[in-house]
Amino acid sequence: MIPPLEDAATPPQSAPALEPEEACTPAMSEADQEVLRYALSHDLRAPLRVVDGFTRILKEDYGKVLDRVGNDHLDRVLAASARMNGMIDAILAQAQLAREPVARQPVDLSGLAKDVVQDLSDLDRDEGLVTGQASRRAEFRVADGMVAEADPTLVRRVLDNLVGNALKYSAKVEHPCIEVGVMPATNPAVFYVKDNGAGFDMHHADKLFGLFQRLHSAKEFPGTGVGLAGVKNIISRHEGRVWAEAQPGQGACFYFTLISAAQAQAQGRQA
């Protein structure tokens, strides 16, 4: 049972002001995007397969005559090749995400968030690979009555990532607490996902939503550095905003809207 947010400890008191509208950048044509996808899928993978294949042959045929250092070098090449393949997969996934149309409809964000929490908890208990089964210790608090006009499939991805990150970066906390809520009296509605985990230095916040940008090492917290770039993509396509506040060792709070301020004001006048 996921308790409502009203019992949550120290919820955010006010959301920071929305940042100014971002400058529009020309979008790539569909033909250019297709060329890029083909290059990623084929042209970049071809030399990578050669590197991976010959390294494996070298390890299998000559691994016994190499010392520990030599075998370690080969393992590093194979690991780097695997990471590169993963990065290509992530870029292709982002490209596919950008092609999906936004189908707005009434969405029960509270129900969606509770489903995400349940699914992540089940996965964490079954595998525990990323968070060390932190969900067993975590307290999840989801506000009731959160609704929005948005694409339910895309917003589900946003919540999957933000709640999943909150759980991952709280894995080393003795009593993780993860909250999903909405700020009172905001127009447009400002939703948030808050945790009491590792946090980060706000001086590096400009890197937060960049592709393959990470504020923590992969040894501390595994990941590809792609998830938040996807979140920003989805929120931007809803003409909303996403931003964060954090302190090292004190957790983080990610805020997002699902409509532009101008649209929200226009809807308010029509009402």
Tab-separated table of N, CA and C in Angstrom, residues 33 36-37 40-41 45 85-100 154 157 211-212 224 226-227 229-231 233-234 237:
chain	number	residue	atom	x	y	z
A	33	GLN	N	17.465	12.376	-40.584
A	33	GLN	CA	17.367	11.476	-39.440
A	33	GLN	C	17.551	10.025	-39.871
A	36	LEU	N	21.180	9.360	-40.426
A	36	LEU	CA	21.874	9.225	-39.151
A	36	LEU	C	21.601	7.865	-38.518
A	37	ARG	N	20.342	7.438	-38.559
A	37	ARG	CA	20.012	6.132	-37.982
A	37	ARG	C	20.730	5.009	-38.715
A	40	LEU	N	24.413	4.983	-37.694
A	40	LEU	CA	24.592	4.412	-36.366
A	40	LEU	C	24.429	2.902	-36.385
A	41	SER	N	23.404	2.435	-37.102
A	41	SER	CA	23.085	1.007	-37.109
A	41	SER	C	24.101	0.180	-37.871
A	45	ARG	N	28.714	0.471	-36.406
A	45	ARG	CA	28.807	-0.859	-35.809
A	45	ARG	C	29.820	-1.751	-36.530
A	85	ASN	N	28.601	-0.262	-27.961
A	85	ASN	CA	27.374	-0.842	-28.522
A	85	ASN	C	26.155	-0.367	-27.751
A	86	GLY	N	26.279	-0.320	-26.436
A	86	GLY	CA	25.170	0.157	-25.615
A	86	GLY	C	24.836	1.603	-25.887
A	87	MET	N	25.860	2.422	-26.114
A	87	MET	CA	25.624	3.832	-26.422
A	87	MET	C	24.921	3.992	-27.765
A	88	ILE	N	25.315	3.194	-28.743
A	88	ILE	CA	24.639	3.249	-30.049
A	88	ILE	C	23.185	2.841	-29.902
A	89	ASP	N	22.935	1.787	-29.130
A	89	ASP	CA	21.548	1.370	-28.887
A	89	ASP	C	20.747	2.490	-28.234
A	90	ALA	N	21.386	3.190	-27.284
A	90	ALA	CA	20.695	4.271	-26.578
A	90	ALA	C	20.357	5.422	-27.518
A	91	ILE	N	21.288	5.772	-28.411
A	91	ILE	CA	21.024	6.844	-29.371
A	91	ILE	C	19.878	6.464	-30.292
A	92	LEU	N	19.875	5.218	-30.764
A	92	LEU	CA	18.797	4.763	-31.639
A	92	LEU	C	17.455	4.775	-30.909
A	93	ALA	N	17.480	4.408	-29.620
A	93	ALA	CA	16.240	4.435	-28.838
A	93	ALA	C	15.720	5.863	-28.693
A	94	GLN	N	16.643	6.822	-28.493
A	94	GLN	CA	16.235	8.222	-28.399
A	94	GLN	C	15.660	8.711	-29.722
A	95	ALA	N	16.276	8.287	-30.833
A	95	ALA	CA	15.780	8.682	-32.146
A	95	ALA	C	14.375	8.121	-32.384
A	96	GLN	N	14.159	6.879	-31.957
A	96	GLN	CA	12.836	6.271	-32.095
A	96	GLN	C	11.811	6.991	-31.231
A	97	LEU	N	12.227	7.375	-30.037
A	97	LEU	CA	11.342	8.091	-29.129
A	97	LEU	C	10.896	9.416	-29.736
A	98	ALA	N	11.815	10.105	-30.409
A	98	ALA	CA	11.499	11.401	-30.999
A	98	ALA	C	10.484	11.287	-32.126
A	99	ARG	N	10.338	10.101	-32.707
A	99	ARG	CA	9.413	9.907	-33.819
A	99	ARG	C	8.003	9.590	-33.338
A	100	GLU	N	7.850	9.196	-32.087
A	100	GLU	CA	6.529	8.808	-31.596
A	100	GLU	C	5.651	10.040	-31.417
A	154	LEU	N	4.137	8.072	-22.933
A	154	LEU	CA	5.361	8.854	-22.787
A	154	LEU	C	5.565	9.312	-21.341
A	157	ARG	N	7.081	6.731	-19.251
A	157	ARG	CA	8.534	6.653	-19.392
A	157	ARG	C	9.228	7.681	-18.503
A	211	LEU	N	22.902	14.099	-23.231
A	211	LEU	CA	23.079	12.702	-23.610
A	211	LEU	C	24.455	12.209	-23.168
A	212	PHE	N	24.486	11.089	-22.450
A	212	PHE	CA	25.702	10.443	-21.941
A	212	PHE	C	26.420	11.290	-20.880
A	224	THR	N	23.735	4.444	-18.147
A	224	THR	CA	24.282	4.850	-19.440
A	224	THR	C	24.351	6.358	-19.608
A	226	VAL	N	21.650	8.187	-20.295
A	226	VAL	CA	20.711	8.495	-21.373
A	226	VAL	C	19.316	8.833	-20.852
A	227	GLY	N	18.965	8.298	-19.694
A	227	GLY	CA	17.584	8.389	-19.227
A	227	GLY	C	17.051	9.796	-19.096
A	229	ALA	N	18.100	12.482	-20.562
A	229	ALA	CA	17.987	13.093	-21.890
A	229	ALA	C	16.649	12.715	-22.513
A	230	GLY	N	16.230	11.461	-22.311
A	230	GLY	CA	14.926	11.030	-22.797
A	230	GLY	C	13.791	11.739	-22.083
A	231	VAL	N	13.942	11.956	-20.771
A	231	VAL	CA	12.928	12.694	-20.004
A	231	VAL	C	12.761	14.095	-20.572
A	233	ASN	N	13.484	15.138	-23.527
A	233	ASN	CA	12.884	15.021	-24.863
A	233	ASN	C	11.361	14.937	-24.759
A	234	ILE	N	10.882	14.058	-23.888
A	234	ILE	CA	9.435	13.857	-23.752
A	234	ILE	C	8.753	15.109	-23.210
A	237	ARG	N	8.548	17.814	-25.790
A	237	ARG	CA	7.534	17.532	-26.812
A	237	ARG	C	6.125	17.776	-26.279
